[in-house]
Coordinates of C-alpha atoms and ligand atoms in Angstrom, one line a residue:
M1 CA -19.7 105.1 20.7
T2 CA -18.9 102.1 18.2
A3 CA -15.7 100.1 18.9
M4 CA -13.0 100.3 16.2
R5 CA -12.7 97.2 14.3
N6 CA -9.2 95.6 14.0
R7 CA -7.6 95.7 10.6
V8 CA -8.8 92.6 8.6
R9 CA -5.7 90.6 7.6
L10 CA -5.1 89.8 4.1
G11 CA -3.5 86.5 3.3
V12 CA -2.3 86.1 -0.3
N13 CA -2.5 82.6 -1.7
I14 CA 0.4 82.1 -4.3
D15 CA -0.4 78.5 -5.4
H16 CA -1.0 79.6 -9.0
V17 CA 2.3 81.2 -9.4
A18 CA 3.5 77.6 -9.0
T19 CA 0.7 76.4 -11.4
I20 CA 2.3 78.6 -14.1
R21 CA 5.8 77.5 -13.2
N22 CA 4.7 73.9 -13.4
A23 CA 3.1 74.3 -16.6
R24 CA 6.6 74.3 -18.3
G25 CA 8.4 72.1 -15.7
G26 CA 11.0 74.8 -15.0
T27 CA 11.8 77.3 -12.2
H28 CA 10.1 80.5 -13.6
P29 CA 8.0 82.0 -12.1
R30 CA 9.3 81.4 -8.6
P31 CA 6.7 81.3 -5.9
L32 CA 9.3 82.6 -3.5
R33 CA 9.8 85.8 -5.5
A34 CA 6.0 86.3 -5.4
A35 CA 5.9 85.7 -1.8
H36 CA 8.6 88.5 -1.2
M37 CA 6.5 90.8 -3.4
A38 CA 3.3 90.1 -1.6
A39 CA 5.1 90.9 1.6
N40 CA 6.3 94.3 0.3
A41 CA 2.8 95.0 -1.1
G42 CA 1.2 94.7 2.3
A43 CA 0.1 91.1 2.6
D44 CA -0.2 90.0 6.3
G45 CA 0.4 86.5 5.5
L46 CA 1.0 83.8 2.7
T47 CA -1.1 80.9 2.0
I48 CA 0.0 77.8 0.2
H49 CA -1.7 74.7 -0.4
L50 CA 0.3 71.5 -0.7
R51 CA -2.1 69.2 -2.6
E52 CA -1.7 65.6 -2.3
D53 CA -1.0 65.3 -6.2
R54 CA 1.4 68.3 -5.8
R55 CA -0.2 70.0 -8.9
H56 CA 1.2 73.5 -7.9
I57 CA 3.1 74.0 -4.6
S58 CA 5.9 71.5 -4.0
D59 CA 7.5 70.2 -0.9
E60 CA 10.6 72.3 -1.7
D61 CA 8.3 75.4 -1.9
V62 CA 7.1 74.8 1.5
R63 CA 10.5 74.4 3.0
Q64 CA 11.8 77.6 1.2
M65 CA 8.7 79.6 2.2
V66 CA 8.8 78.5 5.9
Q67 CA 12.6 79.2 5.9
D68 CA 12.9 82.5 4.0
V69 CA 9.6 84.4 4.2
K70 CA 9.2 86.8 7.1
L71 CA 5.3 86.8 7.0
P72 CA 3.3 84.0 8.8
I73 CA 2.8 80.9 6.4
N74 CA -0.5 79.3 6.5
L75 CA -0.2 75.7 5.1
E76 CA -3.4 74.4 3.6
M77 CA -3.6 70.7 3.8
A78 CA -5.7 67.6 3.8
A79 CA -6.1 65.8 7.1
T80 CA -3.8 62.9 6.1
S81 CA -0.8 61.5 7.9
E82 CA 1.5 62.4 5.1
M83 CA 0.5 66.1 5.4
L84 CA 0.8 65.9 9.2
N85 CA 4.3 64.8 9.2
I86 CA 5.2 67.5 6.7
A87 CA 3.6 70.2 8.8
L88 CA 5.3 69.0 11.9
R89 CA 8.7 69.0 10.1
H90 CA 8.3 72.4 8.9
K91 CA 6.3 74.0 11.7
P92 CA 4.4 76.9 9.6
H93 CA 2.8 79.5 11.6
A94 CA -0.7 78.0 10.7
A95 CA -2.4 74.9 9.1
C96 CA -5.8 75.1 7.4
I97 CA -7.3 71.7 7.0
V98 CA -9.2 71.4 3.9
P99 CA -11.0 68.5 2.2
E100 CA -9.3 67.3 -0.9
R101 CA -10.5 65.2 -3.8
R102 CA -8.1 64.4 -6.5
Q103 CA -10.2 65.1 -9.6
E104 CA -11.5 68.5 -8.3
V105 CA -10.3 71.6 -10.1
T106 CA -10.2 73.5 -6.6
T107 CA -11.4 72.9 -3.2
E108 CA -15.0 72.6 -3.9
G109 CA -16.8 72.5 -0.4
G110 CA -16.0 72.7 3.2
L111 CA -14.6 70.0 5.5
D112 CA -17.2 67.5 7.1
V113 CA -16.0 68.3 10.6
A114 CA -19.5 67.0 11.9
G115 CA -18.9 63.5 10.4
N116 CA -15.4 63.1 11.4
Q117 CA -15.1 64.5 15.0
D118 CA -13.0 61.9 16.8
Y119 CA -10.3 61.7 13.8
L120 CA -10.2 65.5 13.7
K121 CA -10.1 66.2 17.5
A122 CA -6.8 64.0 17.5
Y123 CA -5.5 65.8 14.3
V124 CA -6.0 69.3 15.6
A125 CA -4.4 68.4 18.8
A126 CA -1.2 66.9 17.1
L127 CA -0.8 70.2 15.3
Q128 CA -1.5 72.6 18.2
E129 CA 0.8 70.7 20.3
A130 CA 3.5 71.6 18.0
G131 CA 2.5 75.3 18.2
I132 CA 0.7 75.4 14.8
R133 CA -2.4 77.5 14.8
V134 CA -5.3 75.4 13.2
S135 CA -7.9 76.3 11.1
L136 CA -10.8 74.2 9.6
F137 CA -12.2 75.3 6.2
I138 CA -15.7 74.7 6.4
D139 CA -19.2 75.8 4.8
P140 CA -21.0 78.5 6.8
D141 CA -23.2 75.9 8.3
P142 CA -24.1 75.9 12.1
E143 CA -23.6 72.1 12.5
Q144 CA -20.0 72.3 11.1
L145 CA -19.3 75.4 13.3
E146 CA -20.6 73.6 16.5
A147 CA -18.4 70.6 15.4
A148 CA -15.4 72.8 14.9
H149 CA -15.8 74.1 18.4
A150 CA -16.2 70.5 19.7
V151 CA -13.0 69.4 18.2
N152 CA -11.0 72.4 19.8
A153 CA -10.2 74.2 16.6
P154 CA -9.3 77.9 17.6
V155 CA -10.1 79.1 14.0
V156 CA -12.6 78.3 11.1
E157 CA -12.1 79.6 7.6
L158 CA -15.7 80.0 6.0
H159 CA -15.9 78.8 2.5
C160 CA -17.4 81.8 0.7
G161 CA -17.2 80.3 -2.8
Q162 CA -21.0 79.8 -3.2
Y163 CA -21.6 83.5 -2.3
C164 CA -18.9 84.6 -4.8
E165 CA -20.4 82.3 -7.5
A166 CA -23.9 83.8 -7.0
A167 CA -22.5 87.4 -7.0
L168 CA -20.6 86.6 -10.3
A169 CA -23.9 85.1 -11.9
L170 CA -25.9 88.2 -10.8
T171 CA -23.3 90.5 -12.4
D172 CA -23.1 88.4 -15.6
T173 CA -26.8 87.6 -16.2
G174 CA -28.8 90.0 -13.9
L175 CA -30.4 87.0 -12.2
G176 CA -30.1 85.5 -8.8
G177 CA -30.3 88.5 -6.5
P178 CA -32.2 86.4 -3.7
L179 CA -29.5 83.8 -3.8
V180 CA -26.7 86.3 -3.2
E181 CA -28.6 87.7 -0.2
F182 CA -29.1 84.1 0.9
E183 CA -25.5 83.2 0.7
L184 CA -24.5 86.6 2.2
T185 CA -26.8 86.1 5.1
R186 CA -25.5 82.5 5.6
L187 CA -21.8 84.1 6.0
K188 CA -23.1 86.7 8.3
N189 CA -24.9 84.3 10.5
A190 CA -22.0 81.9 10.6
A191 CA -19.5 84.7 11.6
A192 CA -22.0 85.6 14.3
L193 CA -21.9 82.0 15.6
C194 CA -18.2 82.0 15.6
N195 CA -18.3 85.0 18.0
A196 CA -20.7 83.1 20.2
L197 CA -18.5 80.0 20.2
D198 CA -15.2 82.0 20.6
L199 CA -13.8 80.8 17.3
E200 CA -11.7 83.1 15.2
C201 CA -13.3 83.6 11.9
H202 CA -11.6 83.7 8.6
A203 CA -13.1 83.6 5.2
G204 CA -11.9 82.7 1.6
H205 CA -12.4 81.1 -1.8
G206 CA -13.4 83.0 -5.0
L207 CA -13.1 86.5 -3.7
T208 CA -12.5 89.3 -6.3
F209 CA -12.6 93.1 -6.3
D210 CA -16.3 92.9 -6.7
T211 CA -17.0 90.4 -3.9
V212 CA -14.5 91.3 -1.3
S213 CA -16.2 94.4 0.3
D214 CA -19.3 92.6 1.4
V215 CA -17.5 89.8 3.1
A216 CA -14.9 92.1 4.7
A217 CA -17.7 94.2 6.0
I218 CA -19.0 91.3 8.1
P219 CA -18.4 91.9 11.8
N220 CA -15.9 89.3 13.4
I221 CA -14.1 88.4 10.2
A222 CA -10.4 88.7 11.1
E223 CA -8.7 87.3 8.0
L224 CA -9.4 86.9 4.3
N225 CA -7.4 84.4 2.1
I226 CA -7.3 85.3 -1.5
G227 CA -5.4 83.7 -4.4
H228 CA -6.6 82.9 -7.8
F229 CA -8.1 86.4 -8.6
L230 CA -5.1 88.3 -7.5
I231 CA -2.8 86.0 -9.7
G232 CA -5.0 86.4 -12.5
E233 CA -5.4 90.2 -12.1
A234 CA -1.4 90.4 -11.9
I235 CA -1.5 89.7 -15.7
F236 CA -3.3 93.0 -16.2
I237 CA -2.3 95.4 -13.6
G238 CA 0.7 93.8 -11.8
F239 CA 0.8 91.6 -8.6
E240 CA 1.6 94.4 -6.3
A241 CA -1.0 96.8 -7.7
A242 CA -3.6 94.0 -7.4
I243 CA -2.7 93.4 -3.7
H244 CA -2.9 97.1 -3.0
K245 CA -6.2 97.4 -4.6
M246 CA -7.5 94.4 -2.6
R247 CA -6.2 95.8 0.6
T248 CA -7.7 99.3 -0.2
L249 CA -11.2 97.7 -0.7
I250 CA -11.0 95.7 2.4
D251 CA -9.9 98.6 4.5
K252 CA -12.8 100.8 3.0
A253 CA -15.3 98.2 3.7
T254 CA -14.2 97.8 7.4
Q255 CA -14.0 101.5 8.1
S256 CA -17.6 102.4 6.9
Ligands
LIG1 N1 -8.8 79.4 1.4 C1 -8.9 78.2 1.2 C2 -9.0 77.3 2.3 C3 -8.7 77.6 -0.2 O1 -8.6 76.3 -0.2 C4 -8.5 78.4 -1.2 C5 -8.1 77.9 -2.5 O2 -6.9 77.2 -2.6 C6 -8.5 79.9 -0.8 C7 -8.7 80.4 0.3 C8 -8.1 80.9 -2.0 O3 -9.2 80.7 -2.9 P1 -9.1 81.6 -4.3 O4 -7.8 81.1 -5.0 O5 -10.3 81.3 -4.9 O6 -8.9 83.1 -4.0

């Protein structure tokens, strides 16, 4: 008999509601309203990224989310002392440490944990002591996973952007099938190594209706964090419908 797999949690990233709001400098659309809608639509958690340049989520958004939203809040942040102070002040349920470069359009790659072990070990400890669950956003690379384990992070989030990009290129051009298989295998191997290292395994970045099923089907993945596609799809089918459809695809992929 095969063991039933736990339901894979869906964390909805609402940064880009704030991107649209900030385009006009006003208050509409409110990220807090989107947060409540996501909760009603079946999200298991909310993810917000307080970037150093505050290009979308603001400090006030963080305060409101932690105070008013019932769902667990996952605060994505760079490993700076400014962000540590903010996290310790608001005490979100979780913090996901991401690399950040000011000029990048989005988080382009995983965190270099292996190259910054001493710094990150102390950083992870400071968050954990405040009761904040820490995850490290890393590429599906065994060296980075071993390092995440070494700095006592309980959770990693695997960057699945390269897999998603390859899958999109295959759909658009018909080219790159072996690359898609290669990237998916990297994610599968990384998830298996998480299991061996007793690291909780999450994944995110670039997921769409077309790519979510193969990633959700990987055993050991406990949570997926998805944002940009859901906010974009909300224009066409509505935010709640987009979340429902993503949820259905995840459930189908994990039950088969
Ligand atoms: N997980 C992490 C750590 C991220 O940095 C992001 C992007 O902010 C996401 C998930 C969501 O990625 P996307 O918006 O492409 O779905």
